[in-house]
Short mmCIF file of C-alpha atoms in Angstrom, two decimals:
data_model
loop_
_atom_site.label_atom_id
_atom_site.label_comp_id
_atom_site.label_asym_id
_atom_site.label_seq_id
_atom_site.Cartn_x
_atom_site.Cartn_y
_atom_site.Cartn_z
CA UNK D 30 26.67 7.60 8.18
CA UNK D 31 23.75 5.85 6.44
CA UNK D 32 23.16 6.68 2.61
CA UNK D 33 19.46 6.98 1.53
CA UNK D 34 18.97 8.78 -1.15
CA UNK D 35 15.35 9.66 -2.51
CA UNK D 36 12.69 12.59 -3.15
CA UNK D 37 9.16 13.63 -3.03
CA UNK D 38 6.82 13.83 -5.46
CA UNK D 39 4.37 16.97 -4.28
CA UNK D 40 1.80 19.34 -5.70
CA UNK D 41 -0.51 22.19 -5.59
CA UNK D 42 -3.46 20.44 -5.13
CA UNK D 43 -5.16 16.97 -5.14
CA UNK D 44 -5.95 15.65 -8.70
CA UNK D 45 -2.64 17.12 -9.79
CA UNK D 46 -1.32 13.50 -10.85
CA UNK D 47 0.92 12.88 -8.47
CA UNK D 48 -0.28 9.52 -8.01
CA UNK D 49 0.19 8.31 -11.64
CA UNK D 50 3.63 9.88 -11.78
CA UNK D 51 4.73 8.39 -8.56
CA UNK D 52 3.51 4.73 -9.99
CA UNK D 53 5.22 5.40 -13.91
CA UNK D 54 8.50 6.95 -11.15
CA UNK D 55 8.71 3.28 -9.27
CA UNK D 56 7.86 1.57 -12.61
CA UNK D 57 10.54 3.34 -14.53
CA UNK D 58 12.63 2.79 -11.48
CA UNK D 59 12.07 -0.80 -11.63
CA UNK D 60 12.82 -1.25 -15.07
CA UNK D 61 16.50 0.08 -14.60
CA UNK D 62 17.27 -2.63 -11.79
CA UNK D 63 17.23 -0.12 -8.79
CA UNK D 64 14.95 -1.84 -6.16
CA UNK D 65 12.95 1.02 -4.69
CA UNK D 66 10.97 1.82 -1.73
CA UNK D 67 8.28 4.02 -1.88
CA UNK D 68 5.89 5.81 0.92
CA UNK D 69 2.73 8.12 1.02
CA UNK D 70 2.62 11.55 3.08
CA UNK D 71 -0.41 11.20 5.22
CA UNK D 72 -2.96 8.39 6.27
CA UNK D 73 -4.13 7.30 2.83
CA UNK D 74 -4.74 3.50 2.42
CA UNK D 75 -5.25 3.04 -1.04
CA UNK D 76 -2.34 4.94 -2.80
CA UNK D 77 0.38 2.91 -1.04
CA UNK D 78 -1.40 -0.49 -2.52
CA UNK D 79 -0.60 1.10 -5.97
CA UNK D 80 2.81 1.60 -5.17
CA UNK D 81 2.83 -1.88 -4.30
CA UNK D 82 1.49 -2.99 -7.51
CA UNK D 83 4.80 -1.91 -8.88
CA UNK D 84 7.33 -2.32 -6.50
CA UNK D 85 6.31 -5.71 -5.24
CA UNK D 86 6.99 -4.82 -2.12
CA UNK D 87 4.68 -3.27 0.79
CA UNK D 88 4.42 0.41 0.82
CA UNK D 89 4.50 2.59 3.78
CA UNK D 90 2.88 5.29 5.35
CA UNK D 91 4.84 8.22 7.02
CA UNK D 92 3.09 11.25 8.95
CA UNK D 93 4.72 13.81 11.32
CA UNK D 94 0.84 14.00 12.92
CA UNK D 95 1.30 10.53 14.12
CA UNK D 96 4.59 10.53 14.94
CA UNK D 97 7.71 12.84 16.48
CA UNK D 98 10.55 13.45 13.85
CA UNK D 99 12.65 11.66 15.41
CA UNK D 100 10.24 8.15 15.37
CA UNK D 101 9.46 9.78 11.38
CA UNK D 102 12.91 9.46 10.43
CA UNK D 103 13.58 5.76 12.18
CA UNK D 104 10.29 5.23 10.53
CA UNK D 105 11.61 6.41 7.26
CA UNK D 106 15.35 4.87 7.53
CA UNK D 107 14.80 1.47 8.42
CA UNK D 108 12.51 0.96 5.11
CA UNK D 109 14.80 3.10 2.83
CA UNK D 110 17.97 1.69 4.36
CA UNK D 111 16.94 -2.15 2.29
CA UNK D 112 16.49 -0.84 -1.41
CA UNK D 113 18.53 1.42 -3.82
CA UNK D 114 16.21 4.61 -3.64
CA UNK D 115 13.00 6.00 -1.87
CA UNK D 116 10.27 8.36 -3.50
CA UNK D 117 7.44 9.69 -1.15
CA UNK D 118 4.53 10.77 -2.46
CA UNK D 119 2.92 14.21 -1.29
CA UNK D 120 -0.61 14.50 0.26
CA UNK D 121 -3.00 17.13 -0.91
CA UNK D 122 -1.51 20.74 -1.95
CA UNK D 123 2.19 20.61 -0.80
CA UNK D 124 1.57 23.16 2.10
CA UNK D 125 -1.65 21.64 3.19
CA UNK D 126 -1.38 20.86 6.67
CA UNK D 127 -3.66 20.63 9.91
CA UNK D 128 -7.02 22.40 9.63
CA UNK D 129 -5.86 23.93 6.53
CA UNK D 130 -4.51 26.79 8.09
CA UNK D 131 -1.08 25.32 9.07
CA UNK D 132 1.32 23.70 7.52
CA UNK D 133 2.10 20.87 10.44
CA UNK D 134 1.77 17.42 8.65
CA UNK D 135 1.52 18.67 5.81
CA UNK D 136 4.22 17.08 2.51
CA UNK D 137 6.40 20.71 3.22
CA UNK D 138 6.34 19.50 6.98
CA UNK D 139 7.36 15.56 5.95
CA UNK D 140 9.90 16.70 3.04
CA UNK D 141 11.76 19.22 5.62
CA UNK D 142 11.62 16.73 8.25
CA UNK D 143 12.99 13.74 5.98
CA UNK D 144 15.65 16.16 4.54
CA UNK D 145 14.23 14.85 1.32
CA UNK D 146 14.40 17.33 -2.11
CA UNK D 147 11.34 18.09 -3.03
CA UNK D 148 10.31 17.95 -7.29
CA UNK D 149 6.75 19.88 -7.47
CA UNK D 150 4.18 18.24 -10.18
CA UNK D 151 2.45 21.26 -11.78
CA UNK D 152 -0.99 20.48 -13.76
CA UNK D 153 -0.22 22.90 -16.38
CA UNK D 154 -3.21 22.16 -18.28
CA UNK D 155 -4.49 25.33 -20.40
CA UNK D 156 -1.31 27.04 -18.97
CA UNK D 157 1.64 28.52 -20.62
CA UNK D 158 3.62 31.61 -18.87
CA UNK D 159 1.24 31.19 -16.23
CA UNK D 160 3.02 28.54 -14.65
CA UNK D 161 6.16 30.94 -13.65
CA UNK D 162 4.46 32.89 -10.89
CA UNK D 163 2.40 29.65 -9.71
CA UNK D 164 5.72 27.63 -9.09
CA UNK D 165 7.80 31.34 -8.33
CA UNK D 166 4.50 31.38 -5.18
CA UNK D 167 5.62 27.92 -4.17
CA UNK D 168 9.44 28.78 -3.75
CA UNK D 169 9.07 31.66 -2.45
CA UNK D 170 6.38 30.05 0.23
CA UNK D 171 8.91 27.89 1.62
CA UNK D 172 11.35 30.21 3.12
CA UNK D 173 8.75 31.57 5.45
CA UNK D 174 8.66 28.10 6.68
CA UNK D 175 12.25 27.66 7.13
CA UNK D 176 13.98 25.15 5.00
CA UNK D 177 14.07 25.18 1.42
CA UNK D 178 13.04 21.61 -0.21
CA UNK D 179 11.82 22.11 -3.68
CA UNK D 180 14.63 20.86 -6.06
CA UNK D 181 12.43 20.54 -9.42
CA UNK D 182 9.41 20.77 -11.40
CA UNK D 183 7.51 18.38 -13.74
CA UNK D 184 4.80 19.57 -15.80
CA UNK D 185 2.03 17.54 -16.40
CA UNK D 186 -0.64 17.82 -19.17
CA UNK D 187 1.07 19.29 -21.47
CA UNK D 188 2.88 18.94 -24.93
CA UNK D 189 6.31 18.35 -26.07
CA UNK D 190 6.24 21.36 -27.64
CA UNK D 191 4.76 23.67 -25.17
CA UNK D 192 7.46 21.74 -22.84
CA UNK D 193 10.47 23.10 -24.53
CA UNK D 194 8.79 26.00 -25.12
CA UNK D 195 8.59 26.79 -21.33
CA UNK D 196 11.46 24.84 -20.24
CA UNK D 197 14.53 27.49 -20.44
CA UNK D 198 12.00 30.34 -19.46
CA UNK D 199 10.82 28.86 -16.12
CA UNK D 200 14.51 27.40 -15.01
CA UNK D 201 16.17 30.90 -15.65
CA UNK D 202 13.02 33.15 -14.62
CA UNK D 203 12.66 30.86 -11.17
CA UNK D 204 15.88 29.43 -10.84
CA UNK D 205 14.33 26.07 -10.81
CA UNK D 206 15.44 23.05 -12.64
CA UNK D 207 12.61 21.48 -14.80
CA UNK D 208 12.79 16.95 -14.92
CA UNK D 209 10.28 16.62 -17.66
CA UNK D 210 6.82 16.98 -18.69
CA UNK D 211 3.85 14.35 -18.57
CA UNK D 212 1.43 14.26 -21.56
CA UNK D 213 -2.16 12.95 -21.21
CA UNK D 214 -2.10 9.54 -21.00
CA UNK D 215 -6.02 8.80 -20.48
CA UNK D 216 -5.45 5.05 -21.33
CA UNK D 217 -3.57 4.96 -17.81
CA UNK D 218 -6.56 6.76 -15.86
CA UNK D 219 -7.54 5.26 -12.75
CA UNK D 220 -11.06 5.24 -11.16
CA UNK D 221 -12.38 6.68 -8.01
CA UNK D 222 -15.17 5.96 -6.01
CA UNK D 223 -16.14 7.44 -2.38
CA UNK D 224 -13.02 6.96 -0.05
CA UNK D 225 -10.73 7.60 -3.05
CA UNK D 226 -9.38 5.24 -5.88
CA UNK D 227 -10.52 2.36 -6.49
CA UNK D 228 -8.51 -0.83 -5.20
CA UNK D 229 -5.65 -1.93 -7.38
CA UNK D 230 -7.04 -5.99 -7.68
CA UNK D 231 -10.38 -4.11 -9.60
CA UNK D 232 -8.61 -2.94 -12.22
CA UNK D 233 -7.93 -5.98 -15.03
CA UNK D 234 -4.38 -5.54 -16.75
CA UNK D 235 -3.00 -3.10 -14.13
CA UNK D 236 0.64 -4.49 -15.01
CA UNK D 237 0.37 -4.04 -18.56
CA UNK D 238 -1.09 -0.44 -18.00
CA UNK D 239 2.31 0.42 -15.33
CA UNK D 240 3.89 -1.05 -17.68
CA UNK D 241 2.60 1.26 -20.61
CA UNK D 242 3.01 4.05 -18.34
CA UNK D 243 6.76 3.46 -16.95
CA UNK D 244 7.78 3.53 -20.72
CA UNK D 245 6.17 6.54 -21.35
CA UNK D 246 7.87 8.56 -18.63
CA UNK D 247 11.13 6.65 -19.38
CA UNK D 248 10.43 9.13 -22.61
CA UNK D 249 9.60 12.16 -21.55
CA UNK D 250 11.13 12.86 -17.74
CA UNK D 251 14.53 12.92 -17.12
CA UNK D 252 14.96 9.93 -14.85
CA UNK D 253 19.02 10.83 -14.80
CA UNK D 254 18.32 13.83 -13.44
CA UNK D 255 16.02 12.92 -10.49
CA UNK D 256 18.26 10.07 -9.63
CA UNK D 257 21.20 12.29 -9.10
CA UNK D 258 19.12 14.66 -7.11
CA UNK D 259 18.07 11.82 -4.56
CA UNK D 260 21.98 10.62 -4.28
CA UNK D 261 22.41 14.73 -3.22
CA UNK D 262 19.69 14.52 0.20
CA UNK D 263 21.72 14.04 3.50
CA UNK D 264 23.23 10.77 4.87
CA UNK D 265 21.24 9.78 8.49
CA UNK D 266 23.28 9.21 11.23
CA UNK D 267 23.64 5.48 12.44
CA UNK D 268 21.74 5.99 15.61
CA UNK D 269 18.94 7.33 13.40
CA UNK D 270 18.36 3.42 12.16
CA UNK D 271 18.80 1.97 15.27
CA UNK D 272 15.41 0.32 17.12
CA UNK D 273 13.89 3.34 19.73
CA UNK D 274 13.63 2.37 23.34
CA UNK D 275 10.36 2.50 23.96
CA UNK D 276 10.47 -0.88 20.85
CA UNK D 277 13.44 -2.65 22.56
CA UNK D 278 12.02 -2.71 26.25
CA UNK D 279 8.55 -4.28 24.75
CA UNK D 280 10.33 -6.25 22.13
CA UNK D 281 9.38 -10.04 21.82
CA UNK D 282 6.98 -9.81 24.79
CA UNK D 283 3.74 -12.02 22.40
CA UNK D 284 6.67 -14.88 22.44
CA UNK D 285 5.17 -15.59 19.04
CA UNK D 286 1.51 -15.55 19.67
CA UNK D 287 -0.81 -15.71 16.62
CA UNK D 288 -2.99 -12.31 15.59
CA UNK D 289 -5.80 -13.57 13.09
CA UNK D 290 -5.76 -10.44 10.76
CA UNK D 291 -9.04 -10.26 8.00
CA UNK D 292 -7.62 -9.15 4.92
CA UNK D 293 -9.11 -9.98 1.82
CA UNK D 294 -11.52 -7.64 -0.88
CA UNK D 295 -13.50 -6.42 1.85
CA UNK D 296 -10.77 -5.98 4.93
CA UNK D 297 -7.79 -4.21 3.33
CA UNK D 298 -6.95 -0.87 5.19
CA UNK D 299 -3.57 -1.34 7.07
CA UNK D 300 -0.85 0.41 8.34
CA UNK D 301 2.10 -1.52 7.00
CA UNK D 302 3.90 -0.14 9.96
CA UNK D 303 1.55 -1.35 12.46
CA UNK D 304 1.94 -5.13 11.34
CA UNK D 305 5.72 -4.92 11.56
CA UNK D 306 5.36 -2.94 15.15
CA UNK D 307 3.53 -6.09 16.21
CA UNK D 308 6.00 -8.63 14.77
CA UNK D 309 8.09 -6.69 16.81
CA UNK D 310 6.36 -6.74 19.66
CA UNK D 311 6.77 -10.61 19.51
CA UNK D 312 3.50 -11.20 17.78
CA UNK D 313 2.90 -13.67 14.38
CA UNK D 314 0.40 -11.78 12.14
CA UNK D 315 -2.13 -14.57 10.31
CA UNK D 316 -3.71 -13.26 7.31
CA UNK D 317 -7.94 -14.86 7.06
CA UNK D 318 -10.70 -13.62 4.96
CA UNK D 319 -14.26 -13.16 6.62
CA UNK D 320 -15.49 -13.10 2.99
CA UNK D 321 -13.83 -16.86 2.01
CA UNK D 322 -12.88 -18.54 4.92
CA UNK D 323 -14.68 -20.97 6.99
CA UNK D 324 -12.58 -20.46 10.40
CA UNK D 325 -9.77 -17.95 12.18
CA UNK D 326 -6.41 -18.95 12.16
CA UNK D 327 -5.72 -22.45 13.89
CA UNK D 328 -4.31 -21.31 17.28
CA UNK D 329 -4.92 -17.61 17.01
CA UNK D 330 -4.88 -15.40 20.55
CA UNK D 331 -6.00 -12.40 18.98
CA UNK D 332 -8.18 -10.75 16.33
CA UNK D 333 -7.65 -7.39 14.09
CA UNK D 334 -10.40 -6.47 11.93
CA UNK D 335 -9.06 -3.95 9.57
CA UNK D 336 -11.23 -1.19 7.64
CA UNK D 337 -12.06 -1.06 3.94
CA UNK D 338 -15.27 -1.96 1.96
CA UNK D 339 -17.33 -4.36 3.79
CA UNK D 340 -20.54 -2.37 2.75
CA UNK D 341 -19.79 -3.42 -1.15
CA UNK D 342 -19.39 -7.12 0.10
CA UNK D 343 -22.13 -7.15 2.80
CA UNK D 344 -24.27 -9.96 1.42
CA UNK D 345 -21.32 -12.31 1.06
CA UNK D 346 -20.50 -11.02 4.33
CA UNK D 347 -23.65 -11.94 6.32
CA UNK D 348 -23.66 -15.21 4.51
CA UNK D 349 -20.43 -16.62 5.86
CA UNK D 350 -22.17 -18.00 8.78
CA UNK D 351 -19.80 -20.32 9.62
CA UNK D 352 -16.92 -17.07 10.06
CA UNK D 353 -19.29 -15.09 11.62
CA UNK D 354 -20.12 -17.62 14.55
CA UNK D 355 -16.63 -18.41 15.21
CA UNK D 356 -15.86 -14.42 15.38
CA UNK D 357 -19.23 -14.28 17.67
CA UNK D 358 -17.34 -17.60 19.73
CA UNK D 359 -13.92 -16.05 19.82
CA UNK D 360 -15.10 -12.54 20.90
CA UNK D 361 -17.28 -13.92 23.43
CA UNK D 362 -14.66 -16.06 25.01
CA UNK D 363 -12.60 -12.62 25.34
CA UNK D 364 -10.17 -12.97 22.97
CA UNK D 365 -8.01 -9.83 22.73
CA UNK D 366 -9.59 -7.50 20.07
CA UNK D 367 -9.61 -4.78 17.69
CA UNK D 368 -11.64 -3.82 14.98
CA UNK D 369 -11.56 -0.23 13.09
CA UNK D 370 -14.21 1.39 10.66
CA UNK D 371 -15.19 -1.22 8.18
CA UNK D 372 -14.35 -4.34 10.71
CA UNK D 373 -16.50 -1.97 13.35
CA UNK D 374 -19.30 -2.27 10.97
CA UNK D 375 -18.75 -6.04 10.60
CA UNK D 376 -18.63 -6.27 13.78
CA UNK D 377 -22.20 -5.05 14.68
CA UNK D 378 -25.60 -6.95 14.70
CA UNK D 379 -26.65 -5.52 11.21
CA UNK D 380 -24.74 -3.56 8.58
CA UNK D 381 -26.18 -1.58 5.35
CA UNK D 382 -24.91 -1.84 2.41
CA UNK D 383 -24.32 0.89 -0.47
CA UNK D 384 -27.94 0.41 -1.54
CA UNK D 385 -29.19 1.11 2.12
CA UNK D 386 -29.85 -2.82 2.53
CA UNK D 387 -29.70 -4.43 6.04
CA UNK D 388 -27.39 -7.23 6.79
CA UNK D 389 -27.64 -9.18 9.68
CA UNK D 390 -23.39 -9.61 10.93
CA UNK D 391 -21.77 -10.65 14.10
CA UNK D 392 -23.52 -9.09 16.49
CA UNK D 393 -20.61 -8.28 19.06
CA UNK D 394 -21.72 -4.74 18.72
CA UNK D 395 -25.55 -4.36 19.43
CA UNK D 396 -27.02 -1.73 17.20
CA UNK D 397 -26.63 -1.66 13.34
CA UNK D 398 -24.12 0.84 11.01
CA UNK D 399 -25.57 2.69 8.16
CA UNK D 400 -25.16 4.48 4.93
CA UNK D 401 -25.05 8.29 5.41
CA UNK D 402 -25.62 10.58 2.73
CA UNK D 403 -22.45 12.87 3.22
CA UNK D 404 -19.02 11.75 4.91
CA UNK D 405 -19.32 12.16 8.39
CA UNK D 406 -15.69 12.10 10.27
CA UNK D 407 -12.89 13.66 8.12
CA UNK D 408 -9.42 14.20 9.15
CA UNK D 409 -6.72 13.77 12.04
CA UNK D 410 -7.95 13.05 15.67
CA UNK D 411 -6.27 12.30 19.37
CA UNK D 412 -7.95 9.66 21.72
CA UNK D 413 -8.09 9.95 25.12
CA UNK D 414 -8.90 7.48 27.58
CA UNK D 415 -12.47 8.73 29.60
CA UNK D 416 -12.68 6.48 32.69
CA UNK D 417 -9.47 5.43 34.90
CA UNK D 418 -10.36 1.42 34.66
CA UNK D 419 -8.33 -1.08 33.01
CA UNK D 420 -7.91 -0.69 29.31
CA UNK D 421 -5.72 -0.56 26.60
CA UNK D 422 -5.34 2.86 26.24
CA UNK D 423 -5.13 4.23 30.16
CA UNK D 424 -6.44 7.75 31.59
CA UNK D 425 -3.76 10.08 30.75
CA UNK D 426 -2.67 8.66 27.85
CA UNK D 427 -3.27 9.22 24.38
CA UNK D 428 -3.39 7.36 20.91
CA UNK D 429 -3.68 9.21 17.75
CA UNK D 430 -5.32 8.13 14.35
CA UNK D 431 -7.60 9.61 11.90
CA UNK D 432 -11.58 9.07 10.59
CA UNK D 433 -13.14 8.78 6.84
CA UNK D 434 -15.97 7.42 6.67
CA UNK D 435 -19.98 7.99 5.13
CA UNK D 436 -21.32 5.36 7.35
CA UNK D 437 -22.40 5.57 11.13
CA UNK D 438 -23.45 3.30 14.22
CA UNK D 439 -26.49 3.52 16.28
CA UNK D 440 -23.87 2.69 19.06
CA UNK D 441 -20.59 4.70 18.42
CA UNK D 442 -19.10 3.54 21.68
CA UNK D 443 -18.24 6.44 24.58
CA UNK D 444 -15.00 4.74 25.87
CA UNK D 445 -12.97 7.69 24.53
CA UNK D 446 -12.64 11.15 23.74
CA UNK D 447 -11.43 11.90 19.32
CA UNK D 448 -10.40 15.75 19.46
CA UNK D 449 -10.01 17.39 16.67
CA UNK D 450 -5.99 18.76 16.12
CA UNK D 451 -7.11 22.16 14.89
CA UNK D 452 -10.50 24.09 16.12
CA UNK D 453 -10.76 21.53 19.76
CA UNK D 454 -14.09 20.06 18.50
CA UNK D 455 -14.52 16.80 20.36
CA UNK D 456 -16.85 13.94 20.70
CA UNK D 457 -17.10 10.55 22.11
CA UNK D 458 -16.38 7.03 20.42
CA UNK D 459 -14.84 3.58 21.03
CA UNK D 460 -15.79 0.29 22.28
CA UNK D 461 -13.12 -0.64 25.04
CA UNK D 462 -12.48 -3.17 27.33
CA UNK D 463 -9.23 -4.65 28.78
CA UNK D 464 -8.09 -6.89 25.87
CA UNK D 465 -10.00 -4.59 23.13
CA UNK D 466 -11.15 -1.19 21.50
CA UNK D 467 -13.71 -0.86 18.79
CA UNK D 468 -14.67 2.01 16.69
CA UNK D 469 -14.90 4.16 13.73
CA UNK D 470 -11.58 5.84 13.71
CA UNK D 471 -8.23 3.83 12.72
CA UNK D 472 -5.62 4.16 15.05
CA UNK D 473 -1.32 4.36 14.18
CA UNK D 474 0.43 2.12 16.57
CA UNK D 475 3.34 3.86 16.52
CA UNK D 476 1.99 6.72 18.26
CA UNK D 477 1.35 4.97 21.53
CA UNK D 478 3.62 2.11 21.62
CA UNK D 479 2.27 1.02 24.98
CA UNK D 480 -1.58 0.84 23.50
CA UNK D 481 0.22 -2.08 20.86
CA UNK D 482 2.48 -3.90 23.78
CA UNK D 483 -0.78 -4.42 25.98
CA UNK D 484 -2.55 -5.62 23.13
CA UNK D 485 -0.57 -8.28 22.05
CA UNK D 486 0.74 -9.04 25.92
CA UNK D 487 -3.34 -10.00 26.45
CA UNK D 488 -3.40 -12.05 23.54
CA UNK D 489 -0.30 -13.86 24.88
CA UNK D 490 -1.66 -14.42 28.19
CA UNK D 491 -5.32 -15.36 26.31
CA UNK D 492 -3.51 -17.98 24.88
CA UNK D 493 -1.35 -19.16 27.31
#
């Protein structure tokens, strides 16, 4: 048997705080010498980079949309399995699943899957007695479901006083053990802007403010406690670590071929996941940045432009000219590709900006990508191949990712079909050819282990 113990930090709603707790948590954490690992519900970007900040270590994503609970759990074990404890963070409202009617990939769905105990962060701003029924609703919720995951409450907002106050009313009225409370703490605020928070390298003395914020919740949470609930969750079985069989047969197959991945201020949206699926695969990931760099990777056979905020860095962008012609070169020659959202847009012959300004870019892509004034694709999708040719992803099969994004493309791509999970709306998108795919939405290797084996098989054989 396998010992991992951890929890999940989940809520209500969005703007609850669970972010901020979870980073004070794994700053705490750190503090006391216990190495953790920590992972986000759901296909957010930018909260695992935070958790990064203060672990040192890369954060992972883990989402029973994308993946089976079996893969979720391998997924799970073989990061949790190399540090001394794991805290997930919840998505959304902890019950906030597909189409917001169901509770499939939702935190419940990940915590039950996981076997991980579940401590719910209540914003009990302007509340007092009030916060009995709301948590009492949230028990009570999960038995409907099935398995029963919340193991503790925190209270954030709210005073010492009104703490203690509460305390021995809510544990003996809901039979729910209370870790703590969180007072404001507006000096550790951290800005959003319109895909969510802002990046962690914008904000100037982020270590000395998770610093600030670690101590504080050293004070008023009971970090004991929480520990000894995460030694409690279930040991995995041994074969639950192993590699899956779909990895081994494809494992090593690149022999160590290069993949040029952009990742710098304006390329920074990544599956950690993905990366390590390709190392497995066989491939060597090379990190360049179209924003500083004058050339791709020496000996590179393929190329992965990664989303994030090209549109705030589109003038430095359009006047690399020297990265943009050898991306023009490379793509031309057919080197195996892939480019999602923001490298999409990068990829094109002009891209706005925030201010609606045109930049001339690449121009693999002919069209241009532009500002929209609302966001346009929102949410989980499946991708289906359209046409039985020769492709990475083949007729029949099917990749799944997700979309979030205000700008659009004069030319989308019609390669493949993104359905919708919930409600069967559908529409058209994707750029592919043998060797590449190109398009808004950003895809999860892991779901279609056979899309990632072609990809870095072609860039092999490119370079061979």
């Amino acid at each position: 048997m396998v010992h991992l113990p951890r929890i999940m930090l989940a809520a209500p709603s969005s703007g609850s705080g669970k972010t901020m707790i979870t980073c004070g948590i794994l700053q705490a954490l750190m503090d006391r010498g216990l190495s953790p690992a920590s992972f986000k519900c759901g296909p957010d970007y930018i909260d695992p980079m935070f958790h990064t900040k203060v672990i040192g270590a890369k954060s992972r994503n883990l989402d029973t949309f994308f993946t089976d609970p079996k893969l979720t759990r391998y997924l799970f074990a073989k990061t949790a399995s190399q540090s001394g404890i794991a805290v997930l963070e919840g998505v959304m409202g902890m019950y906030d699943g597909l189409g917001g009617v169901s509770a499939s990939a939702s935190s419940y769905e990940l915590a039950a899957v996981t076997d991980t105990p579940v401590i719910l962060v209540v914003n009990a701003k302007g509340m007092s007695l009030s916060a009995v029924p709301l948590i009492q609703g949230y028990i009570d919720y999960q038995k409907k479901l099935g398995k029963q995951v919340i193991r503790g409450v925190i209270l954030n907002q709210t005073t010492k006083m009104t703490y203690q106050m509460l305390k021995p009313v809510i544990e003996e009225q809901t039979g729910t053990r209370l870790y703590g409370y969180v007072p404001r703490l507006p000096e550790c605020a951290i800005e959003s802007r319109h895909l969510g928070l802002v990046l962690p390298d914008e904000i100037g003395g982020l270590k000395q403010t998770l610093g600030r914020l670690g101590r504080a919740l050293e004070e008023c949470l009971d970090l004991d406690g929480m520990t000894a609930l995460a030694e409690e969750a279930p040991d995995y079985g041994e074969e639950e670590t192993k590699m899956p069989p779909q990895i081994e047969r494809f494992a090593g197959i690149g022999n160590g071929v290069r993949i040029a991945v952009a990742m710098d201020e304006a390329f920074c949206f990544y599956y950690e996941d993905n990366l390590e699926l390709l190392e497995l695969l066989g491939a060597r990931i090379e990190p360049f940045s179209p924003l500083h760099d004058g050339r791709l990777p020496e000996g590179a056979g393929g190329l992965i432009l990664g989303g994030g905020y090209p549109e705030l860095y589109a003038e430095g962008l359009s006047a690399n000219k020297n990265m943009i012609s050898q991306i023009r070169t490379a793509v031309g020659q057919n080197m195996p590709y892939l480019a999602e959202c923001g490298g999409f847009m990068y990829l094109h012959e002009e891209m706005e900006d925030m201010d609606g300004i045109s930049w001339p870019m690449c121009g693999c892509i002919k069209g241009r990508s532009f500002k929209t004034p609302k966001l346009g694709r929102f949410g989980y999708i499946t991708l289906r191949a359209k046409e039985e040719k020769e492709q990475l992803l083949l007729k029949g099969e099917e990749i799944r990712g997700h979309e979030f994004h205000y700008f659009d493309s004069t030319q989308p791509g019609e390669d493949f079909t993104a359905e919708k999970p919930a409600g069967r709306r559908h529409w058209d998108c994707i750029h592919a050819g043998r060797t590449s795919a190109a398009g808004y939405p950003h895809l999860y290797y892991w779901s279609n282990v056979n899309f990632a084996a072609r990809f870095v098989q072609s860039a092999a054989e490119y370079k061979s």
